[in-house]
Tab-separated table of C-alpha atoms in Angstrom:
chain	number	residue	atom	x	y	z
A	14	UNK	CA	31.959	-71.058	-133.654
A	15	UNK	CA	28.304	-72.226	-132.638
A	16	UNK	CA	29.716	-74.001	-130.064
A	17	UNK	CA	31.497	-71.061	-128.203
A	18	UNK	CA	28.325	-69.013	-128.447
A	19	UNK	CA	26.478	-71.713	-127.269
A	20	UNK	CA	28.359	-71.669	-124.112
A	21	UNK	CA	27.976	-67.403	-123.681
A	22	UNK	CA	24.254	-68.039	-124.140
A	23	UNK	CA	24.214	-70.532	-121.194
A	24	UNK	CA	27.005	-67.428	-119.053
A	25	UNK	CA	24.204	-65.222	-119.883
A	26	UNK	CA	21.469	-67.488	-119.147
A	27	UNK	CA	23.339	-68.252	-115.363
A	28	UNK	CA	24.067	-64.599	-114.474
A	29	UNK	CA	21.807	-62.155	-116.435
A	30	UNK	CA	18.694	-64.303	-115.705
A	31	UNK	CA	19.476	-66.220	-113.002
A	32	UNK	CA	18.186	-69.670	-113.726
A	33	UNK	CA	19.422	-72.565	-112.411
A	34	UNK	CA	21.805	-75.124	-113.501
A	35	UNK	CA	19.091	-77.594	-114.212
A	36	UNK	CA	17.826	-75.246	-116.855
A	37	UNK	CA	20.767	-73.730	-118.138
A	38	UNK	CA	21.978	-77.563	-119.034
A	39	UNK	CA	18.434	-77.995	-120.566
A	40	UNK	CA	18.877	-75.522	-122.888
A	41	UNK	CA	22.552	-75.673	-124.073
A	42	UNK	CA	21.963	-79.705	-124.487
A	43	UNK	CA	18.629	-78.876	-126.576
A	44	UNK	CA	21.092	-76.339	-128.556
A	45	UNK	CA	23.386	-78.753	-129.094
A	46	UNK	CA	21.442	-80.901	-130.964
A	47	UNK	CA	20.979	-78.197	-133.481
A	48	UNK	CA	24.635	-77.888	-133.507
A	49	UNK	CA	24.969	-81.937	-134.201
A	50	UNK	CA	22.327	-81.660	-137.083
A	51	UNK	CA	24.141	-78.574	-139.160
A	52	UNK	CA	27.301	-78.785	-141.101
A	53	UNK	CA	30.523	-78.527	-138.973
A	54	UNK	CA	31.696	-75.553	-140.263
A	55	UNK	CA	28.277	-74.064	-140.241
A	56	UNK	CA	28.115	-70.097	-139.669
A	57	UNK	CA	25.707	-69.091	-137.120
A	58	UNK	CA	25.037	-65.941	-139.070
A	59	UNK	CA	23.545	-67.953	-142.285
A	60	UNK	CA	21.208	-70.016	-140.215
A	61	UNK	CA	18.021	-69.514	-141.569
A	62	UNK	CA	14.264	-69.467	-140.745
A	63	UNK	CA	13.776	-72.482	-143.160
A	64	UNK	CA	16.728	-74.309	-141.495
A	65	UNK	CA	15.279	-74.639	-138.194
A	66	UNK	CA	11.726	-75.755	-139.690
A	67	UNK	CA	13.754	-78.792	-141.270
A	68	UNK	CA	15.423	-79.024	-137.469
A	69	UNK	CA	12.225	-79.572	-135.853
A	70	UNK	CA	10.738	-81.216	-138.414
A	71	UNK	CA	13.772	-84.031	-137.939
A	72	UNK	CA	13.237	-83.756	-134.170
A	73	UNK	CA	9.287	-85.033	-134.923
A	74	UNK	CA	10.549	-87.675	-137.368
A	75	UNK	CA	12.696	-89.355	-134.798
A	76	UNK	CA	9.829	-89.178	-131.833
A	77	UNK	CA	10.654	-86.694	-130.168
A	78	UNK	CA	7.791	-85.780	-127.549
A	79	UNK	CA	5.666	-82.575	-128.284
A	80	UNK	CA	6.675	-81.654	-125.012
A	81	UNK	CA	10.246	-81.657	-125.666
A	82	UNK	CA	9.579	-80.291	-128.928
A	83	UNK	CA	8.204	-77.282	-127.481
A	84	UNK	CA	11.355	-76.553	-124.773
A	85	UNK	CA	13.488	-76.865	-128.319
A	86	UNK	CA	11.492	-74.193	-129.571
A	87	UNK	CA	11.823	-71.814	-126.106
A	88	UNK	CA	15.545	-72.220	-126.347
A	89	UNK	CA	15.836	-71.677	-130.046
A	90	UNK	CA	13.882	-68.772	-129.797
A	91	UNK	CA	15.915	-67.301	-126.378
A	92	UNK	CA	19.211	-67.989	-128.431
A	93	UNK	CA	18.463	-66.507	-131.027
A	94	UNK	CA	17.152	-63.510	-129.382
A	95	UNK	CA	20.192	-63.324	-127.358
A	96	UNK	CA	22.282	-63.303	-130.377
A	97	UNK	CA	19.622	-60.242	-132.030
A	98	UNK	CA	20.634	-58.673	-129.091
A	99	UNK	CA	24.419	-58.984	-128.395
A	100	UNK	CA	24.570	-57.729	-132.870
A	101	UNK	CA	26.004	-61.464	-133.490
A	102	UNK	CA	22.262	-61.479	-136.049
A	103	UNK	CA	21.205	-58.888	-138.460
A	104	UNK	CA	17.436	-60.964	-137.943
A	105	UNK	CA	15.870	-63.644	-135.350
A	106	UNK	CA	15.417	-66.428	-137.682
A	107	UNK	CA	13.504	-68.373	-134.935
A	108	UNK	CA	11.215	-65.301	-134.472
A	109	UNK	CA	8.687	-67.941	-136.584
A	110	UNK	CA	8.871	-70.747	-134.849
A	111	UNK	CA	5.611	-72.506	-133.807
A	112	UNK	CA	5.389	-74.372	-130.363
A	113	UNK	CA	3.688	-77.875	-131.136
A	114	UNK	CA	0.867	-78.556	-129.157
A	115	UNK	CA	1.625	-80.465	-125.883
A	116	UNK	CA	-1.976	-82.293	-125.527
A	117	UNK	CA	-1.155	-86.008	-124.964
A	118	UNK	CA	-2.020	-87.525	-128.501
A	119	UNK	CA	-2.493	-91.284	-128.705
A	120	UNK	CA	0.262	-92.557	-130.768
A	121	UNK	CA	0.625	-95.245	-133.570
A	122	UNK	CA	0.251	-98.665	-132.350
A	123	UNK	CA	1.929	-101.694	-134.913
A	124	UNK	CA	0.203	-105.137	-134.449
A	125	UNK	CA	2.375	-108.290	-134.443
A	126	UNK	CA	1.788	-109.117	-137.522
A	127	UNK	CA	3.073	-105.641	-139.042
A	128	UNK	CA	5.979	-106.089	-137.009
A	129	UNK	CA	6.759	-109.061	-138.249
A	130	UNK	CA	6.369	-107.966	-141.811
A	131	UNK	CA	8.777	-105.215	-141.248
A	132	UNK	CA	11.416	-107.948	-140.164
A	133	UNK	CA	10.509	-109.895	-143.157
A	134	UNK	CA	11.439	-107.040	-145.435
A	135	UNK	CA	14.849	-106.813	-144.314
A	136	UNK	CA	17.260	-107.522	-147.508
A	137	UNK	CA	19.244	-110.482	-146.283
A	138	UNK	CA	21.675	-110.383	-148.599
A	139	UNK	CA	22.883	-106.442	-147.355
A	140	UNK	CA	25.583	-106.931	-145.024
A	141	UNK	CA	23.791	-104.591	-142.593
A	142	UNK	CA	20.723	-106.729	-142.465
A	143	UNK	CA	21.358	-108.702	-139.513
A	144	UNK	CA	22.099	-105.856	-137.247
A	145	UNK	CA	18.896	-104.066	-138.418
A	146	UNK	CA	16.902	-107.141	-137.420
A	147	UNK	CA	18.365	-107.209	-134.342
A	148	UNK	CA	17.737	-102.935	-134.019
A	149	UNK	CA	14.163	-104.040	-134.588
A	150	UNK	CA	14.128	-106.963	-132.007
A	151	UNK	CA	15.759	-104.988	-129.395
A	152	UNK	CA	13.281	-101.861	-129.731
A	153	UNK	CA	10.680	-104.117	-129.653
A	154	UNK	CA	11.423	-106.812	-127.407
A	155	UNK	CA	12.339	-103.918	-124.560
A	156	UNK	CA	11.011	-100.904	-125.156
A	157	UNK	CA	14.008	-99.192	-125.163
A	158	UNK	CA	14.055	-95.258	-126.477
A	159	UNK	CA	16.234	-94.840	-129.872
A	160	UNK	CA	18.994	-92.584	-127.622
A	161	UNK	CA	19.604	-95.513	-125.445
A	162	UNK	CA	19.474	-98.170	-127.841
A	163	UNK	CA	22.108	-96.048	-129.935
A	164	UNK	CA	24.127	-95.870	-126.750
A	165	UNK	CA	24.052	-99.200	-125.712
A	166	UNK	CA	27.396	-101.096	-124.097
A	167	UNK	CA	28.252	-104.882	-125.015
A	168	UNK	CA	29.086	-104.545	-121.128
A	169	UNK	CA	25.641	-103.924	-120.380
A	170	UNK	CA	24.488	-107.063	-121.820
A	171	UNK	CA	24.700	-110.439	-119.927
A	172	UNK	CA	23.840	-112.911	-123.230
A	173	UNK	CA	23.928	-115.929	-120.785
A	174	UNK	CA	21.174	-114.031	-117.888
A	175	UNK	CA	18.957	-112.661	-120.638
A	176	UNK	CA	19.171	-108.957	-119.319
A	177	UNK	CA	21.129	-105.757	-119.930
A	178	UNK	CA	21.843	-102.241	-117.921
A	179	UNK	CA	19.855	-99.196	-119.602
A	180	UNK	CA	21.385	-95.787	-119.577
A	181	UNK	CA	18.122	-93.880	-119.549
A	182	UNK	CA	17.102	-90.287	-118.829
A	183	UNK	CA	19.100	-88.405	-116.326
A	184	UNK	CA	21.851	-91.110	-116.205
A	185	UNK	CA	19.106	-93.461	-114.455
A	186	UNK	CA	19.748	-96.916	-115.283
A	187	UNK	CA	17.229	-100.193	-115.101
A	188	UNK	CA	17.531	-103.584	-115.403
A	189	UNK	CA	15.867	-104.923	-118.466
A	190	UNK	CA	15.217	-108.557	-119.663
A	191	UNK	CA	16.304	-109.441	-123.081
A	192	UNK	CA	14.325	-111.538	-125.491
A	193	UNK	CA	15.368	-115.101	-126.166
A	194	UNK	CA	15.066	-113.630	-129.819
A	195	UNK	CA	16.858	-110.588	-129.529
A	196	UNK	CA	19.638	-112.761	-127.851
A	197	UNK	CA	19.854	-114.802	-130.823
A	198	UNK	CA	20.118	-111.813	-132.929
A	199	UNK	CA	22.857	-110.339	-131.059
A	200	UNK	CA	24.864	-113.177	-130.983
A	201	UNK	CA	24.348	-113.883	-134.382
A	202	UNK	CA	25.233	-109.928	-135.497
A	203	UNK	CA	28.600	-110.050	-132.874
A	204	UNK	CA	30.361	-111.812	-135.494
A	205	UNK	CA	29.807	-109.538	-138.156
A	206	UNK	CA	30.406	-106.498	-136.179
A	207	UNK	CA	33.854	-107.646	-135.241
A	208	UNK	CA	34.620	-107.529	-138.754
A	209	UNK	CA	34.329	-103.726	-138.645
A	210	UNK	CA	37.066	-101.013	-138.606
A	211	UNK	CA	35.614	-100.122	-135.021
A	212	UNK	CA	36.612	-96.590	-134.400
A	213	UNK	CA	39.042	-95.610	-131.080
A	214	UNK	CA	36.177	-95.003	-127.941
A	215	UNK	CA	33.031	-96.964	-130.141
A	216	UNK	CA	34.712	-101.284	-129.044
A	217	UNK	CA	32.205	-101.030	-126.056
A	218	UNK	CA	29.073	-99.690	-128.436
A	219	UNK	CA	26.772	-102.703	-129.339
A	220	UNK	CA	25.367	-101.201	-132.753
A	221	UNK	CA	27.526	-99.414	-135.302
A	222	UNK	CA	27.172	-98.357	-138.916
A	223	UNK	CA	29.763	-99.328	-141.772
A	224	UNK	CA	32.272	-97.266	-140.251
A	225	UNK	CA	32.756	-98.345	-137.154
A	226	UNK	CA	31.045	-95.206	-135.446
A	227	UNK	CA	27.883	-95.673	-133.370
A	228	UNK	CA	24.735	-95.286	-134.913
A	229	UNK	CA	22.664	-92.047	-134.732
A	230	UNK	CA	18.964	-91.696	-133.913
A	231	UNK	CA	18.793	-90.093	-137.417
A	232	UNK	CA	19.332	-93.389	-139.087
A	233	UNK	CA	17.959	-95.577	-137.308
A	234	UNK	CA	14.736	-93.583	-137.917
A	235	UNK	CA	15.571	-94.253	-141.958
A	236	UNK	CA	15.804	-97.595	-140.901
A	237	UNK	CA	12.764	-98.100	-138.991
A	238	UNK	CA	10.540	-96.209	-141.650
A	239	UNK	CA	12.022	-97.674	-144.633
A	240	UNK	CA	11.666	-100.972	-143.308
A	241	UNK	CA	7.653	-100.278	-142.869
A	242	UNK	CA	7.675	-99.063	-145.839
A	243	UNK	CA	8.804	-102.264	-147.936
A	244	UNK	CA	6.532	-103.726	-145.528
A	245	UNK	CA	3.404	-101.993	-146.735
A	246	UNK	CA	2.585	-100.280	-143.700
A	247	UNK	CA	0.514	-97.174	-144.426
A	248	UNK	CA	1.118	-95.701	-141.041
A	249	UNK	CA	3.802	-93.116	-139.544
A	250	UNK	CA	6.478	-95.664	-137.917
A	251	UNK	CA	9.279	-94.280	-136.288
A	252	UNK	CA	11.577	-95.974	-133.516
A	253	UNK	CA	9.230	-94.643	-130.922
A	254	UNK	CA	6.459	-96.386	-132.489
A	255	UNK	CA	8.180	-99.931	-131.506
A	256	UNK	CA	8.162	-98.378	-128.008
A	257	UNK	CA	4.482	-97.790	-127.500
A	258	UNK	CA	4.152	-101.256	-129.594
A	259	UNK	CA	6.173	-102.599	-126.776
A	260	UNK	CA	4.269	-101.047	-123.816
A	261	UNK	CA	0.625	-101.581	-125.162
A	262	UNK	CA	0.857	-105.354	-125.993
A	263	UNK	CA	2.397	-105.509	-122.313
A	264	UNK	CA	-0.646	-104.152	-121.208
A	265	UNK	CA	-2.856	-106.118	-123.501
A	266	UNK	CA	-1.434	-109.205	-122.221
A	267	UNK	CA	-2.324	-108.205	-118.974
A	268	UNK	CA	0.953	-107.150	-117.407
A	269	UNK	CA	0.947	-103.982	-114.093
A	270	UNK	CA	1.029	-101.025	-114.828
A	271	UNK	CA	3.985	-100.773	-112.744
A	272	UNK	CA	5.367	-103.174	-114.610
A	273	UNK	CA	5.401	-101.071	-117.841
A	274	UNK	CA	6.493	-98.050	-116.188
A	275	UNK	CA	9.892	-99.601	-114.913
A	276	UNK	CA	10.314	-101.428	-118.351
A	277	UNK	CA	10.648	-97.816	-120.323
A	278	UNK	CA	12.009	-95.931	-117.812
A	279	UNK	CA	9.351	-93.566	-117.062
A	280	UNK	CA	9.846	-91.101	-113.905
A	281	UNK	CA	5.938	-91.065	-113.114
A	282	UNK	CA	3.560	-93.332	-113.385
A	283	UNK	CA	1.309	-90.698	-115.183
A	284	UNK	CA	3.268	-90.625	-117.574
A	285	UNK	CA	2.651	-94.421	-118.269
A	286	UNK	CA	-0.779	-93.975	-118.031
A	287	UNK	CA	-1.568	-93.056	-121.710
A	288	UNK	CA	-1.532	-96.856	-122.381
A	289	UNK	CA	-4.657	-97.299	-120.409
A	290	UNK	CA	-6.537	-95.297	-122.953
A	291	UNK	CA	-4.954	-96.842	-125.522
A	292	UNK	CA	-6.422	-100.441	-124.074
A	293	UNK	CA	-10.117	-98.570	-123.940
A	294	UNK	CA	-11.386	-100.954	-127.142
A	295	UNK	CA	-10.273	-104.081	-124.890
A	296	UNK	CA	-11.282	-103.143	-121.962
A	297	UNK	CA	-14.860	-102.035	-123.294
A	298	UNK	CA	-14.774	-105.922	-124.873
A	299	UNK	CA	-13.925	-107.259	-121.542
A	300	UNK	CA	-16.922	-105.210	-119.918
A	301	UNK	CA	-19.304	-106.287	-122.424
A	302	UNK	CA	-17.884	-110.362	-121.953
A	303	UNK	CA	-17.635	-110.445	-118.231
A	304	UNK	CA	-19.166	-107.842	-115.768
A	305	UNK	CA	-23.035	-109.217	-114.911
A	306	UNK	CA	-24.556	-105.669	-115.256
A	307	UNK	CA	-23.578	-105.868	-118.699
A	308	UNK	CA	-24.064	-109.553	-119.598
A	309	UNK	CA	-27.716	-109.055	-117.865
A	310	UNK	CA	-28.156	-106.053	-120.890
A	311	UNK	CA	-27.502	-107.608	-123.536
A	312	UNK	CA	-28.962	-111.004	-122.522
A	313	UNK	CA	-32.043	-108.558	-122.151
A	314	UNK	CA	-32.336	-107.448	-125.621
């Protein structure tokens, strides 16, 4: 029944408002989302101000940017206004919802050595430990967003080249090298997958749960911050963490900006950019270590 009101909201949206596709397709897909995360036979009319806290709150867990945290919150709040309005609602239970701040935070940064710890709390004698090392190696070792990595097609993979296809944003795909590591990993989880009951429409999906349905971003977030838990990490770790992991020790190694940018799939470069301030402590060390002006300071003092 969501579903079907869904798709009136995004009519309405079209013809009462006029926006364009691009924005009526925002909205429904944000919708949809809520529509994934309720019970199937979920009642529109029971949804309640606490249940879309918990929504958003699961939207933060997995990484979700603030920015797309905030559109989530203008269509929530349009929908459910539009259903106040057409008498589908007695009350607007999204009448409370906050939009998160959009300023550009710095995000949590793992070293190597806390990554490593998180791989060396895996359980190896669960049957689902290989795959989640190889989760962890392939977040890591690419930079790849949680969405694509659950999406990701065996046919996209070349083992033998070292690189695989992305489905990213927008159905934009890039070329991405592979880890020697995270090769090993894969090969070395293949056999166990095969052992699965792989569901009809998942035999092309590289990662899949016990039941032979691809894995959501949902728990591969309990992954991720279970396994930095056991690890003794103190800090907020999500998928998306590995990401910015990824893309700062690029840039810490000293690889282009450019570089980075077409590694995660980012549209602008600005949007890239956030790892520059990220690298200010190393770049202030550099300063100090090689530019005369400063070495002529502090020989000075």
């Amino acid at each position: 029944m969501l579903a079907s009101y869904i798709a009136d909201f995004g009519v309405a949206l079209k013809l009462q408002r006029g926006l364009s596709d691009n924005t009526v397709e925002a909205y429904t897909r944000d919708l949809r989302h809520l529509m994934d995360f309720l019970p199937e036979d979920a009642d529109v009319r029971d949804i309640e101000p606490m249940t879309l806290h918990e929504f958003m709150a699961s939207l933060h867990d997995v990484g979700l940017s603030p920015t797309s945290q905030a559109r989530m919150v203008a269509a929530l709040r349009s929908f459910f206004h539009y259903l106040r309005s057409e008498g589908v609602i007695p009350t607007d239970p999204a009448i409370l919802l906050e939009t998160p701040k959009t300023g550009r935070a710095l995000p949590d940064v793992l070293s190597v050595e806390e990554i490593d710890a998180m791989i060396d709390s895996i359980p190896p004698e669960k049957d689902e430990s290989i795959r989640n090392r190889a989760i962890i190696e392939m977040l890591y070792g690419s930079g790849m967003r949680v969405s694509e990595l659950c999406d990701l097609r065996l046919s996209r993979i070349s083992l033998e080249e070292e690189m695989m296809i992305i489905d990213g944003k927008g159905a934009k795909q890039r070329i991405v090298p592979v880890s020697p590591t995270a090769i090993d990993c894969i090969r070395e989880y293949l056999p166990e997958r095969a052992r699965l009951n792989i569901k009809p429409g998942e035999g092309d999906i590289l990662f899949l749960n016990r039941r032979g349905h691809r894995m959501s971003r949902v728990m591969v977030f309990y992954i991720i911050r279970d396994l930095a838990a056991a690890a003794g990490i103190a800090k907020r770790v999500s998928p998306h963490t590995l990401r910015h992991s990824f893309a700062t020790h690029l840039l810490e190694g000293g690889a282009n900006l450019r570089a980075i940018q077409q590694m995660l799939g980012h549209e602008s470069i600005a949007t890239t950019e956030i790892y520059l301030h990220l690298d200010s402590t190393l770049l202030r060390r550099e300063l100090l270590t090689h530019h005369p002006l400063y070495a002529k300071n502090r020989h000075s003092t």
